[in-house]
Coordinates of C-alpha atoms and ligand atoms in Angstrom, one line a residue:
M1 CA 56.8 64.4 23.6
R2 CA 54.9 67.3 24.3
W3 CA 56.9 70.4 23.2
S4 CA 55.5 72.5 25.9
Q5 CA 57.7 70.6 28.6
W6 CA 60.6 69.9 26.2
Y7 CA 63.6 72.0 26.1
I8 CA 63.4 73.3 22.2
P9 CA 64.6 77.0 22.4
T10 CA 64.1 78.0 18.8
L11 CA 65.5 81.3 17.4
K12 CA 64.4 83.7 14.6
E13 CA 67.9 84.7 13.7
A14 CA 71.2 82.6 13.4
P15 CA 74.1 83.7 15.2
G16 CA 76.7 86.1 13.6
D17 CA 79.4 83.7 13.4
A18 CA 77.5 81.1 11.5
E19 CA 78.7 80.7 7.9
V20 CA 76.9 77.5 6.6
V21 CA 73.2 76.5 6.6
S22 CA 73.7 73.5 8.7
H23 CA 75.4 75.9 11.6
K24 CA 72.6 78.4 11.1
L25 CA 69.5 76.0 11.1
M26 CA 70.8 74.0 14.0
V27 CA 71.1 76.8 16.4
R28 CA 67.8 78.4 15.1
A29 CA 66.3 75.1 15.5
G30 CA 67.5 74.8 19.3
M31 CA 69.4 71.6 18.4
I32 CA 73.0 72.8 19.6
R33 CA 74.5 76.0 21.4
K34 CA 77.9 76.9 21.6
L35 CA 80.0 76.6 24.5
T36 CA 83.5 77.8 23.0
S37 CA 85.1 77.8 19.9
G38 CA 84.4 74.3 18.0
V39 CA 82.8 73.2 21.1
Y40 CA 79.0 72.6 21.4
S41 CA 76.3 71.6 23.9
W42 CA 73.7 69.2 22.5
L43 CA 70.2 69.9 23.3
P44 CA 67.2 67.6 23.5
L45 CA 66.4 67.8 19.6
G46 CA 69.8 67.4 18.7
M47 CA 70.8 64.9 20.8
K48 CA 67.9 62.8 19.4
T49 CA 69.0 63.4 16.0
L50 CA 72.5 62.2 17.3
Q51 CA 71.2 59.1 18.6
K52 CA 69.0 58.2 15.5
I53 CA 72.1 58.4 13.5
T54 CA 74.5 56.8 16.1
Q55 CA 72.0 54.0 16.0
I56 CA 72.3 53.2 12.2
V57 CA 75.8 53.3 12.6
R58 CA 75.8 50.8 15.6
E59 CA 73.6 48.4 13.6
E60 CA 75.8 48.7 10.8
M61 CA 79.1 48.0 12.7
N62 CA 77.3 45.1 14.4
R63 CA 76.1 43.5 11.6
A64 CA 79.5 43.8 9.9
G65 CA 81.0 41.6 12.7
A66 CA 82.6 44.8 14.8
Q67 CA 82.3 44.4 18.5
E68 CA 81.3 47.6 20.5
I69 CA 83.9 48.8 23.3
L70 CA 84.4 52.0 24.9
M71 CA 88.0 53.3 25.5
P72 CA 89.3 56.1 27.9
A73 CA 89.2 59.7 26.4
V74 CA 92.5 60.5 28.4
Q75 CA 95.6 58.8 26.9
P76 CA 98.9 58.7 28.3
A77 CA 101.8 60.0 26.5
D78 CA 103.8 56.9 26.9
L79 CA 101.6 55.0 24.2
W80 CA 102.2 57.9 21.9
R81 CA 105.9 57.7 22.5
E82 CA 105.7 54.1 21.4
S83 CA 104.2 54.9 18.2
G84 CA 106.3 57.8 17.4
R85 CA 103.2 59.9 17.0
W86 CA 103.9 62.0 20.4
A87 CA 107.0 63.9 18.5
H88 CA 105.0 64.2 15.0
Y89 CA 101.3 64.9 15.6
G90 CA 101.6 68.4 15.9
K91 CA 99.1 71.1 17.7
E92 CA 95.8 69.5 17.0
L93 CA 96.8 67.2 19.9
L94 CA 95.7 68.5 23.2
R95 CA 98.2 68.0 25.8
F96 CA 98.3 68.0 29.5
K97 CA 99.9 66.9 32.6
D98 CA 98.5 65.2 35.7
R99 CA 99.5 66.4 39.2
H100 CA 102.6 63.9 39.0
D101 CA 103.8 65.8 36.1
R102 CA 102.9 63.2 33.6
D103 CA 102.4 63.9 29.9
Y104 CA 98.6 63.0 28.7
C105 CA 96.6 63.9 25.8
Y106 CA 93.0 64.0 24.9
G107 CA 92.3 61.2 22.5
P108 CA 91.9 62.7 18.7
T109 CA 91.9 59.1 17.4
H110 CA 92.8 55.7 19.4
E111 CA 95.1 53.5 17.3
E112 CA 97.4 53.4 20.1
V113 CA 95.2 52.6 22.9
V114 CA 93.3 49.7 20.9
T115 CA 96.9 48.4 19.8
D116 CA 97.7 48.4 23.5
L117 CA 94.5 46.9 24.5
V118 CA 94.8 44.0 22.1
R119 CA 98.5 43.2 22.4
G120 CA 99.5 40.8 25.0
E121 CA 96.2 39.4 25.1
V122 CA 95.4 38.1 21.7
R123 CA 98.4 35.7 21.3
S124 CA 96.8 33.0 19.0
Y125 CA 96.3 33.2 15.3
R126 CA 92.7 31.6 16.5
Q127 CA 91.7 34.9 18.2
L128 CA 92.2 36.7 15.0
P129 CA 90.2 38.5 12.9
L130 CA 89.0 40.8 15.6
C131 CA 87.2 44.2 15.0
L132 CA 86.3 46.4 17.8
Y133 CA 84.8 49.9 17.6
Q134 CA 83.6 52.4 19.9
I135 CA 81.6 55.7 19.5
Q136 CA 83.2 58.6 21.4
W137 CA 84.0 62.2 21.9
K138 CA 87.2 63.2 20.2
F139 CA 89.0 66.3 20.6
R140 CA 91.4 68.0 18.2
D141 CA 92.7 71.4 18.5
E142 CA 91.9 72.4 14.7
V143 CA 93.9 75.6 13.5
R144 CA 90.4 76.9 12.2
P145 CA 87.3 75.3 13.7
R146 CA 84.4 76.6 11.7
F147 CA 81.3 75.7 10.1
G148 CA 79.8 74.4 13.3
L149 CA 79.8 70.8 13.8
M150 CA 81.6 70.4 10.3
R151 CA 84.9 71.3 11.9
G152 CA 84.6 71.3 15.7
R153 CA 87.2 70.6 17.9
E154 CA 85.4 68.3 20.3
F155 CA 83.3 66.0 18.0
L156 CA 81.6 62.6 18.0
M157 CA 83.5 59.6 16.1
K158 CA 82.3 56.3 15.2
D159 CA 86.2 54.9 15.4
A160 CA 86.9 50.8 14.5
Y161 CA 90.1 48.9 14.5
S162 CA 90.5 45.6 12.9
F163 CA 93.3 43.2 13.3
D164 CA 94.2 40.4 11.2
R165 CA 96.5 37.6 10.5
D166 CA 97.6 38.5 7.0
R167 CA 97.4 40.8 4.3
E168 CA 94.2 38.9 2.7
G169 CA 92.5 38.8 6.0
A170 CA 93.0 42.7 6.2
D171 CA 91.6 43.3 2.9
R172 CA 88.9 41.3 3.7
S173 CA 88.2 43.5 7.2
Y174 CA 88.5 46.8 4.9
D175 CA 85.9 45.5 2.3
A176 CA 83.5 44.7 5.3
M177 CA 83.9 48.1 6.1
Y178 CA 83.6 49.7 3.1
E179 CA 80.6 47.9 2.6
A180 CA 79.0 48.8 5.7
Y181 CA 80.0 52.5 5.1
K182 CA 78.2 52.4 2.1
R183 CA 74.9 50.8 3.8
I184 CA 75.2 53.2 6.6
F185 CA 75.2 56.4 4.3
S186 CA 72.4 55.1 2.0
R187 CA 70.2 54.3 4.9
L188 CA 70.8 57.9 6.0
G189 CA 69.4 58.9 2.5
L190 CA 72.6 60.7 2.0
Q191 CA 73.9 61.3 -1.7
F192 CA 77.7 60.3 -1.3
R193 CA 80.8 59.0 -2.9
P194 CA 83.8 56.8 -1.7
V195 CA 86.9 58.4 -3.2
Q196 CA 90.4 57.5 -3.1
A197 CA 92.4 59.3 -0.4
D198 CA 95.7 60.2 1.3
T199 CA 96.5 58.6 4.7
G200 CA 97.5 61.7 6.5
S201 CA 99.0 61.2 10.0
I202 CA 97.4 58.0 10.5
G203 CA 99.6 56.2 8.1
G204 CA 99.3 53.0 6.2
S205 CA 99.1 52.0 2.8
S206 CA 95.9 52.9 1.2
S207 CA 92.7 54.7 2.2
H208 CA 89.1 55.8 1.1
E209 CA 87.1 58.7 2.4
F210 CA 83.3 58.8 2.1
M211 CA 82.4 62.1 0.8
V212 CA 78.9 63.7 1.0
L213 CA 78.4 65.9 -2.0
A214 CA 77.5 69.7 -1.0
E215 CA 78.7 72.9 -2.2
T216 CA 80.1 73.6 1.5
G217 CA 81.9 71.0 1.3
E218 CA 85.8 71.6 2.4
D219 CA 87.1 69.0 0.1
T220 CA 87.4 69.0 -3.4
I221 CA 87.1 65.5 -5.2
A222 CA 87.9 64.9 -8.9
Y223 CA 86.0 62.2 -10.7
C224 CA 86.0 60.4 -14.0
K225 CA 83.3 61.2 -16.2
S226 CA 83.5 57.8 -18.0
C227 CA 84.6 55.2 -15.4
D228 CA 84.0 55.1 -11.5
W229 CA 87.4 56.9 -10.6
S230 CA 87.2 59.3 -8.0
A231 CA 89.9 60.8 -5.8
N232 CA 90.3 63.7 -2.9
I233 CA 92.2 66.4 -5.0
E234 CA 94.8 65.9 -2.2
Q235 CA 95.5 62.8 -3.5
A236 CA 94.3 62.4 -7.2
E237 CA 97.1 60.9 -9.0
I238 CA 98.1 62.7 -12.6
K239 CA 99.6 60.2 -15.2
A240 CA 103.1 61.8 -16.1
S241 CA 102.8 63.5 -19.7
K242 CA 105.2 62.4 -22.6
P243 CA 108.6 64.2 -22.2
V244 CA 109.3 66.9 -24.8
S245 CA 112.4 65.8 -27.0
S246 CA 113.3 69.2 -28.2
S247 CA 115.5 72.1 -26.5
C248 CA 115.7 75.6 -26.3
P249 CA 118.0 78.4 -26.9
E250 CA 120.4 79.6 -23.9
N251 CA 119.1 81.3 -20.9
E252 CA 118.6 85.0 -21.5
E253 CA 118.5 87.3 -18.1
V254 CA 115.3 89.9 -18.5
S255 CA 114.7 92.7 -16.3
T256 CA 111.3 92.3 -14.5
P257 CA 111.4 95.4 -11.9
G258 CA 109.0 94.9 -9.3
M259 CA 107.0 92.0 -10.7
H260 CA 106.6 89.1 -8.0
T261 CA 103.8 87.2 -9.2
I262 CA 103.2 84.8 -12.2
D263 CA 100.3 87.2 -13.2
E264 CA 102.4 90.4 -13.0
V265 CA 105.3 88.8 -14.9
S266 CA 103.1 87.0 -17.7
S267 CA 101.5 90.2 -18.6
F268 CA 104.5 92.2 -18.4
L269 CA 106.5 89.8 -20.5
K270 CA 103.4 88.8 -22.6
C271 CA 104.0 85.2 -21.7
P272 CA 101.4 82.7 -21.0
P273 CA 101.3 81.4 -17.4
E274 CA 101.7 77.6 -18.8
K275 CA 105.0 78.6 -20.4
M276 CA 106.1 79.7 -16.8
I277 CA 107.8 77.9 -13.7
K278 CA 106.4 78.7 -10.3
T279 CA 109.1 78.1 -7.7
L280 CA 107.8 77.8 -4.2
L281 CA 110.1 77.6 -1.4
Y282 CA 109.4 75.1 1.6
V283 CA 110.8 73.7 4.6
A284 CA 110.2 70.0 5.1
D285 CA 111.5 68.3 8.2
G286 CA 113.7 71.3 8.7
K287 CA 115.4 71.3 5.3
P288 CA 115.0 73.5 2.3
V289 CA 112.9 72.2 -0.6
A290 CA 111.9 74.1 -3.9
A291 CA 108.7 72.7 -5.3
L292 CA 108.3 73.6 -9.2
V293 CA 105.0 73.6 -10.9
R294 CA 103.8 75.4 -14.1
G295 CA 102.4 79.0 -13.9
D296 CA 98.9 78.1 -13.9
R297 CA 99.4 75.0 -11.8
E298 CA 98.9 74.6 -8.0
V299 CA 101.5 72.7 -5.7
N300 CA 99.8 69.9 -3.8
E301 CA 101.6 70.3 -0.6
I302 CA 100.1 66.7 0.6
K303 CA 101.8 65.0 -2.5
L304 CA 104.9 67.0 -2.0
K305 CA 105.0 65.7 1.6
N306 CA 104.7 62.3 0.6
F307 CA 107.2 62.9 -2.0
L308 CA 109.8 63.8 0.2
H309 CA 108.4 61.1 2.8
A310 CA 108.5 64.0 5.4
E311 CA 107.7 63.2 8.7
T312 CA 106.0 66.7 9.3
D313 CA 104.0 68.7 7.1
V314 CA 105.9 71.0 4.7
V315 CA 105.2 74.4 5.4
L316 CA 106.3 77.5 3.0
A317 CA 109.4 79.0 3.9
L318 CA 109.6 82.5 5.6
P319 CA 110.8 85.8 3.6
E320 CA 114.2 85.7 5.3
Q321 CA 114.7 81.9 4.6
V322 CA 113.8 82.7 0.8
E323 CA 116.2 85.6 0.5
A324 CA 118.9 83.5 2.1
W325 CA 118.5 80.6 -0.3
T326 CA 117.9 82.6 -3.4
G327 CA 120.1 85.6 -2.9
A328 CA 116.9 87.7 -4.0
A329 CA 113.9 89.3 -2.9
V330 CA 110.9 87.1 -2.6
G331 CA 109.1 86.7 -6.3
F332 CA 112.1 86.0 -8.0
A333 CA 113.2 82.5 -6.9
G334 CA 113.8 79.8 -9.8
P335 CA 115.5 76.6 -10.1
V336 CA 118.6 78.0 -11.9
G337 CA 121.3 78.9 -9.9
L338 CA 119.7 78.1 -6.5
S339 CA 121.6 77.2 -3.4
A340 CA 123.3 73.9 -3.7
A341 CA 121.4 73.3 -0.1
V342 CA 118.0 73.2 -1.5
R343 CA 116.6 70.1 -2.8
I344 CA 114.6 70.7 -6.3
V345 CA 111.4 68.7 -6.9
A346 CA 109.9 69.7 -10.1
D347 CA 106.3 68.6 -11.2
N348 CA 106.3 65.8 -14.0
E349 CA 104.4 68.4 -16.2
L350 CA 107.4 70.6 -16.9
L351 CA 109.1 68.1 -18.7
A352 CA 106.5 68.1 -21.4
D353 CA 107.7 71.4 -22.8
T354 CA 110.8 73.8 -22.8
G355 CA 111.6 77.3 -22.9
Y356 CA 109.9 78.6 -19.9
V357 CA 110.2 81.6 -18.0
A358 CA 111.5 81.2 -14.3
G359 CA 112.8 83.8 -11.4
A360 CA 116.7 84.3 -11.9
N361 CA 117.2 84.1 -8.1
K362 CA 118.3 87.9 -8.7
T363 CA 116.1 90.6 -7.5
D364 CA 113.9 92.2 -10.3
T365 CA 115.1 89.8 -13.0
H366 CA 113.7 86.7 -14.8
L367 CA 115.4 84.0 -17.1
L368 CA 114.0 83.3 -20.4
N369 CA 114.3 79.9 -22.2
V370 CA 114.4 77.5 -19.4
D371 CA 114.8 73.9 -20.0
P372 CA 114.7 72.2 -16.7
R373 CA 116.5 69.4 -17.4
R374 CA 119.3 71.1 -18.8
D375 CA 119.6 74.0 -16.7
A376 CA 118.6 72.5 -13.3
P377 CA 119.9 68.9 -13.8
S378 CA 119.8 68.2 -10.2
S379 CA 115.9 68.4 -10.1
E380 CA 113.9 65.3 -9.0
Y381 CA 110.5 64.8 -10.8
G382 CA 107.3 63.7 -9.2
D383 CA 103.6 64.3 -9.1
I384 CA 103.4 67.3 -7.0
R385 CA 100.3 69.5 -8.1
N386 CA 96.9 69.6 -7.9
I387 CA 94.7 67.7 -10.9
T388 CA 92.6 70.0 -12.9
Q389 CA 89.4 69.8 -15.0
N390 CA 92.3 69.8 -17.8
D391 CA 93.7 66.5 -17.1
V392 CA 92.8 63.1 -17.9
C393 CA 91.4 60.3 -15.5
P394 CA 94.3 58.4 -14.6
V395 CA 92.5 55.0 -15.0
C396 CA 90.7 55.4 -18.6
G397 CA 91.8 58.7 -19.9
G398 CA 88.2 60.1 -19.8
S399 CA 87.6 63.6 -18.7
V400 CA 88.0 64.7 -15.3
G401 CA 85.1 66.6 -13.3
M402 CA 85.4 68.3 -10.0
A403 CA 82.8 68.3 -6.9
K404 CA 82.9 69.7 -3.6
G405 CA 82.5 67.2 -0.4
I406 CA 82.0 66.8 3.0
E407 CA 84.4 64.0 4.4
V408 CA 81.9 62.0 6.8
G409 CA 84.0 58.9 6.7
H410 CA 87.4 57.7 6.4
I411 CA 88.8 54.4 6.1
F412 CA 92.6 53.1 6.3
K413 CA 94.5 50.0 5.7
L414 CA 97.0 50.9 8.5
G415 CA 99.2 47.5 7.6
T416 CA 101.9 47.3 10.6
K417 CA 102.4 50.8 11.2
Y418 CA 101.1 50.4 14.8
S419 CA 101.1 46.6 15.6
K420 CA 105.3 46.8 14.7
A421 CA 106.0 50.1 16.6
M422 CA 104.1 48.5 19.7
N423 CA 104.8 45.0 19.2
A424 CA 101.3 43.6 18.7
V425 CA 102.2 40.0 17.6
F426 CA 100.6 36.5 17.6
L427 CA 101.3 33.2 17.1
D428 CA 100.5 31.5 13.5
E429 CA 99.6 27.9 12.9
N430 CA 103.3 26.7 12.8
G431 CA 104.0 28.8 16.2
K432 CA 105.8 31.2 14.6
E433 CA 105.6 35.1 15.6
Q434 CA 103.8 37.5 13.4
V435 CA 102.7 41.3 13.5
M436 CA 99.0 41.8 13.3
I437 CA 97.8 43.5 10.3
M438 CA 95.6 46.5 11.5
G439 CA 93.0 48.6 9.6
C440 CA 91.3 51.6 11.1
Y441 CA 87.8 53.1 10.1
G442 CA 86.3 56.3 11.4
I443 CA 82.7 58.0 11.1
G444 CA 82.5 61.9 12.0
V445 CA 79.0 61.0 13.6
S446 CA 78.5 64.8 14.6
R447 CA 79.6 65.7 11.2
V448 CA 77.2 63.4 9.6
V449 CA 74.4 65.4 11.4
A450 CA 75.6 68.6 9.8
A451 CA 75.8 67.1 6.3
C452 CA 72.4 65.5 6.5
I453 CA 71.2 69.0 6.9
E454 CA 73.7 70.5 4.3
Q455 CA 72.2 68.3 1.7
N456 CA 68.5 68.8 2.9
F457 CA 66.8 72.1 3.6
D458 CA 65.0 74.9 1.9
H459 CA 64.5 78.6 3.0
D460 CA 62.2 77.6 6.0
G461 CA 64.3 75.3 7.9
I462 CA 65.7 71.8 7.7
L463 CA 64.1 68.7 5.6
F464 CA 65.2 65.9 7.5
P465 CA 65.4 62.9 5.9
P466 CA 63.1 60.3 7.9
Q467 CA 65.9 58.1 8.7
A468 CA 67.8 60.8 10.4
A469 CA 64.9 62.9 12.0
P470 CA 64.7 63.5 15.8
F471 CA 60.8 62.6 15.7
D472 CA 59.0 60.5 12.9
V473 CA 55.7 63.1 13.1
H474 CA 55.3 66.7 14.3
V475 CA 51.7 67.0 15.3
I476 CA 50.6 70.8 15.7
C477 CA 47.6 71.3 18.2
L478 CA 46.1 74.5 17.1
D479 CA 43.8 74.8 19.8
P480 CA 45.0 73.4 22.9
K481 CA 42.6 75.0 25.1
D482 CA 39.7 73.5 22.8
E483 CA 38.5 70.3 24.6
A484 CA 37.4 68.7 21.0
V485 CA 40.7 69.5 19.7
L486 CA 42.8 68.2 22.6
R487 CA 41.1 64.9 22.7
K488 CA 41.5 64.5 18.9
T489 CA 45.3 65.2 19.4
E490 CA 45.4 62.5 22.3
A491 CA 43.8 60.1 19.9
V492 CA 46.2 60.7 17.4
E493 CA 49.2 60.5 19.6
S494 CA 48.1 57.4 20.9
Y495 CA 47.1 55.7 17.6
L496 CA 51.0 57.0 16.2
L497 CA 52.7 55.6 19.3
N498 CA 50.9 52.4 18.9
S499 CA 51.9 52.1 15.4
G500 CA 55.4 52.3 16.5
L501 CA 56.1 55.7 15.8
D502 CA 57.7 58.6 17.6
P503 CA 55.6 61.8 17.5
L504 CA 56.3 65.4 18.9
I505 CA 53.0 67.1 19.9
D506 CA 53.2 70.8 19.8
D507 CA 50.8 71.8 22.8
R508 CA 52.0 75.1 23.1
E509 CA 49.7 78.1 23.7
E510 CA 51.3 79.9 20.7
R511 CA 49.7 81.4 17.6
P512 CA 49.5 79.1 14.5
G513 CA 51.9 81.0 12.6
V514 CA 54.7 80.6 15.3
K515 CA 53.7 76.7 15.7
F516 CA 53.8 76.6 11.6
K517 CA 57.2 78.5 11.4
D518 CA 58.8 76.3 13.9
A519 CA 57.7 73.0 12.5
D520 CA 59.1 74.0 9.2
L521 CA 62.5 75.0 10.7
I522 CA 62.8 71.9 12.8
G523 CA 62.0 69.9 9.9
I524 CA 60.5 66.6 10.8
P525 CA 59.0 65.1 7.7
M526 CA 55.3 64.6 8.3
Q527 CA 53.4 67.4 9.8
I528 CA 49.6 66.7 11.2
I529 CA 47.7 69.7 11.7
I530 CA 44.4 69.4 14.1
G531 CA 42.5 72.5 14.7
G532 CA 38.9 73.1 15.5
K533 CA 38.2 74.5 12.1
G534 CA 39.1 71.7 10.4
L535 CA 37.5 69.2 13.2
S536 CA 34.2 71.0 12.5
K537 CA 34.5 70.1 8.6
G538 CA 35.3 66.5 9.7
V539 CA 39.0 66.9 8.6
I540 CA 42.7 66.7 9.4
E541 CA 45.2 68.5 7.9
V542 CA 48.5 67.0 6.7
K543 CA 51.6 68.4 5.0
N544 CA 54.7 66.9 3.6
R545 CA 57.8 68.8 4.7
K546 CA 59.9 67.8 2.1
T547 CA 57.4 68.5 -0.9
G548 CA 55.3 71.1 1.2
E549 CA 52.3 69.5 -0.1
K550 CA 49.3 69.6 1.9
E551 CA 46.2 67.2 2.1
T552 CA 43.4 67.0 4.1
L553 CA 42.6 63.7 5.6
S554 CA 39.3 62.4 7.4
A555 CA 39.1 62.8 10.7
E556 CA 36.8 59.7 11.0
T557 CA 38.8 57.6 9.2
F558 CA 41.9 59.0 10.1
A559 CA 44.4 55.7 10.7
P560 CA 44.0 54.2 7.0
A561 CA 44.1 57.7 5.2
F562 CA 47.2 58.4 7.5
E563 CA 48.9 55.1 6.7
E564 CA 48.3 55.6 2.8
W565 CA 49.8 59.2 3.3
K566 CA 52.7 58.2 5.2
N567 CA 53.8 55.9 2.4
R568 CA 53.7 58.4 -0.2
V569 CA 56.0 60.8 1.8
R570 CA 58.2 57.9 2.3
K571 CA 58.2 57.3 -1.3
S572 CA 58.8 61.0 -1.9
W573 CA 62.2 60.2 0.3
K574 CA 62.7 57.2 -2.0
I575 CA 62.4 54.8 0.9
R576 CA 60.5 51.6 -0.1
Ligands
ATP1 P1 89.8 66.1 8.0 O1 90.4 65.8 6.9 O2 88.2 66.6 7.8 O3 90.3 67.1 9.0 P2 90.6 63.8 8.9 O4 90.9 63.1 7.8 O5 91.7 64.4 9.8 O6 89.4 65.0 8.8 P3 90.0 61.2 10.2 O7 91.3 61.2 10.9 O8 90.2 60.3 9.2 O9 90.0 62.7 9.9 O10 88.8 61.1 11.3 C1 87.6 60.5 10.8 C2 86.7 61.2 10.6 O11 86.1 62.0 11.8 C3 86.5 61.9 9.4 O12 86.1 61.2 8.4 C4 85.3 63.2 9.8 O13 84.2 62.7 9.1 C5 85.6 63.1 11.3 N1 86.2 64.5 11.8 C6 87.7 64.5 11.4 N2 87.8 65.8 12.2 C7 86.7 66.5 12.2 C8 86.4 67.8 13.0 N3 87.2 68.5 13.6 N4 85.2 67.9 13.4 C9 84.0 66.9 13.2 N5 84.3 65.7 12.4 C10 85.7 65.4 12.3
MG2 MG1 90.3 62.1 6.9

């Protein structure tokens, strides 16, 4: 490919709205352009990268026995009504009407469509197991599209769906996808970790997310420093601590004028936050709920939602609701004397101590000596807080570490959530009707492109891992007008093409400095620099973009010297 004929509009500056490195570099390298919030066009260089990654995903899906299909992006609401998700999916679902006033949505995921595709036609146990996948653009009207491709509204997803006769079969399908995902992210040269995850609005019984470790990741992962347990903080289980047996003196009101926050009350009363109860009021499926955690802890809204079996996300109550339920200004809520209409859910950890400070449900007042069991006997207890580094591994008791991750893949055991609701049944060996057991498996292919860059860059630009790079070799022709240089460039190009490599030839009439900068920016792993000066000395320069190491190879015996150098570059990427 000749750069002079290609559309690679590189930029010196990143756009003002780009916060993370992948977004900045992809725009600067001329890979993508923004059309509107969270929606991007893919330019030739971006498109090639996307295709490279897509191909690896496709190969591993096929290898795992999944079959590629393509389902429509536009989906009728009726299917979503059947599964029950039309009412529950929330604003991420882009809904619209056709000319006949019928409701539709743009697919954010395809459980309904694939279940509809299979039901009715797969009738016998002999036709199972079945795993279908597609690679297709999704739309989710994210509240905060940001970080370029990392959280877009339109994004490319590989989504696979498995159908099995029984739980054991479904477990095998899940394990096959788990292995395929490990292969995909390993082949891409990514540092990643599979973690236990919440099942979210997709539903189902268990799931894993595949996290690419990077500082800019939006997810927090908790992991054990001793065993291989790791989980998304949304889900990371905390083992209940031993309840305390002692009690504490009677409650005592104390005046705390204008002290609304844990910090304010803590310093005013000289009471450490761990001896305080933080009370947050929520609305869950239209009903009031008080969530109690220690003052130094954070309520985990996903755990709370799961504890309550709420259909929709829990949302913090509005100030007027808080005032109505507590009879006090915001900031003085507590478990004692709360309106009976409020369901109280306390974190397990609160049982491990007594004598807490809590809001008194009275403006400018707190209560001392609160014993949650004695003073708020109707409270229910559960694991509703975020894990911290001071907690222990729920599996082996080892110490817990935290890391940031980018969720690039997510696999779920769906069970019969969709097949039951949508009547996807088959006849077993005994002619008895059974509901299919499903699994679903997603990879954010466009997000993977960004994740590759988040893990591989330096101050000059991208350091594409060879497996994901849009081209294999970047040939910089320094003097395209010099006949000898041009001929040598063409000879090198033919050699590379004949040996199965995909070269990009920079034949533009630009200053060498511009070409070097652009080459480093777009980050193809191998650079070959051909110029008149070098050739007059009988050499061609090469540069390993990752290590920055430059070498000169003999122009005459270029082929063997290049092969040997190529292997060294691959080694620097730990590719055998
Ligand atoms: P997240 O927690 O990041 O919002 P999710 O749990 O909603 O993601 P899934 O429904 O599991 O996502 O979708 C499968 C995969 O699609 C995710 O693992 C992720 O890689 C990708 N993905 C999801 N939302 C987006 C988005 N807004 N932009 C880019 N990729 C996305
Ligand atoms: Mg997910």
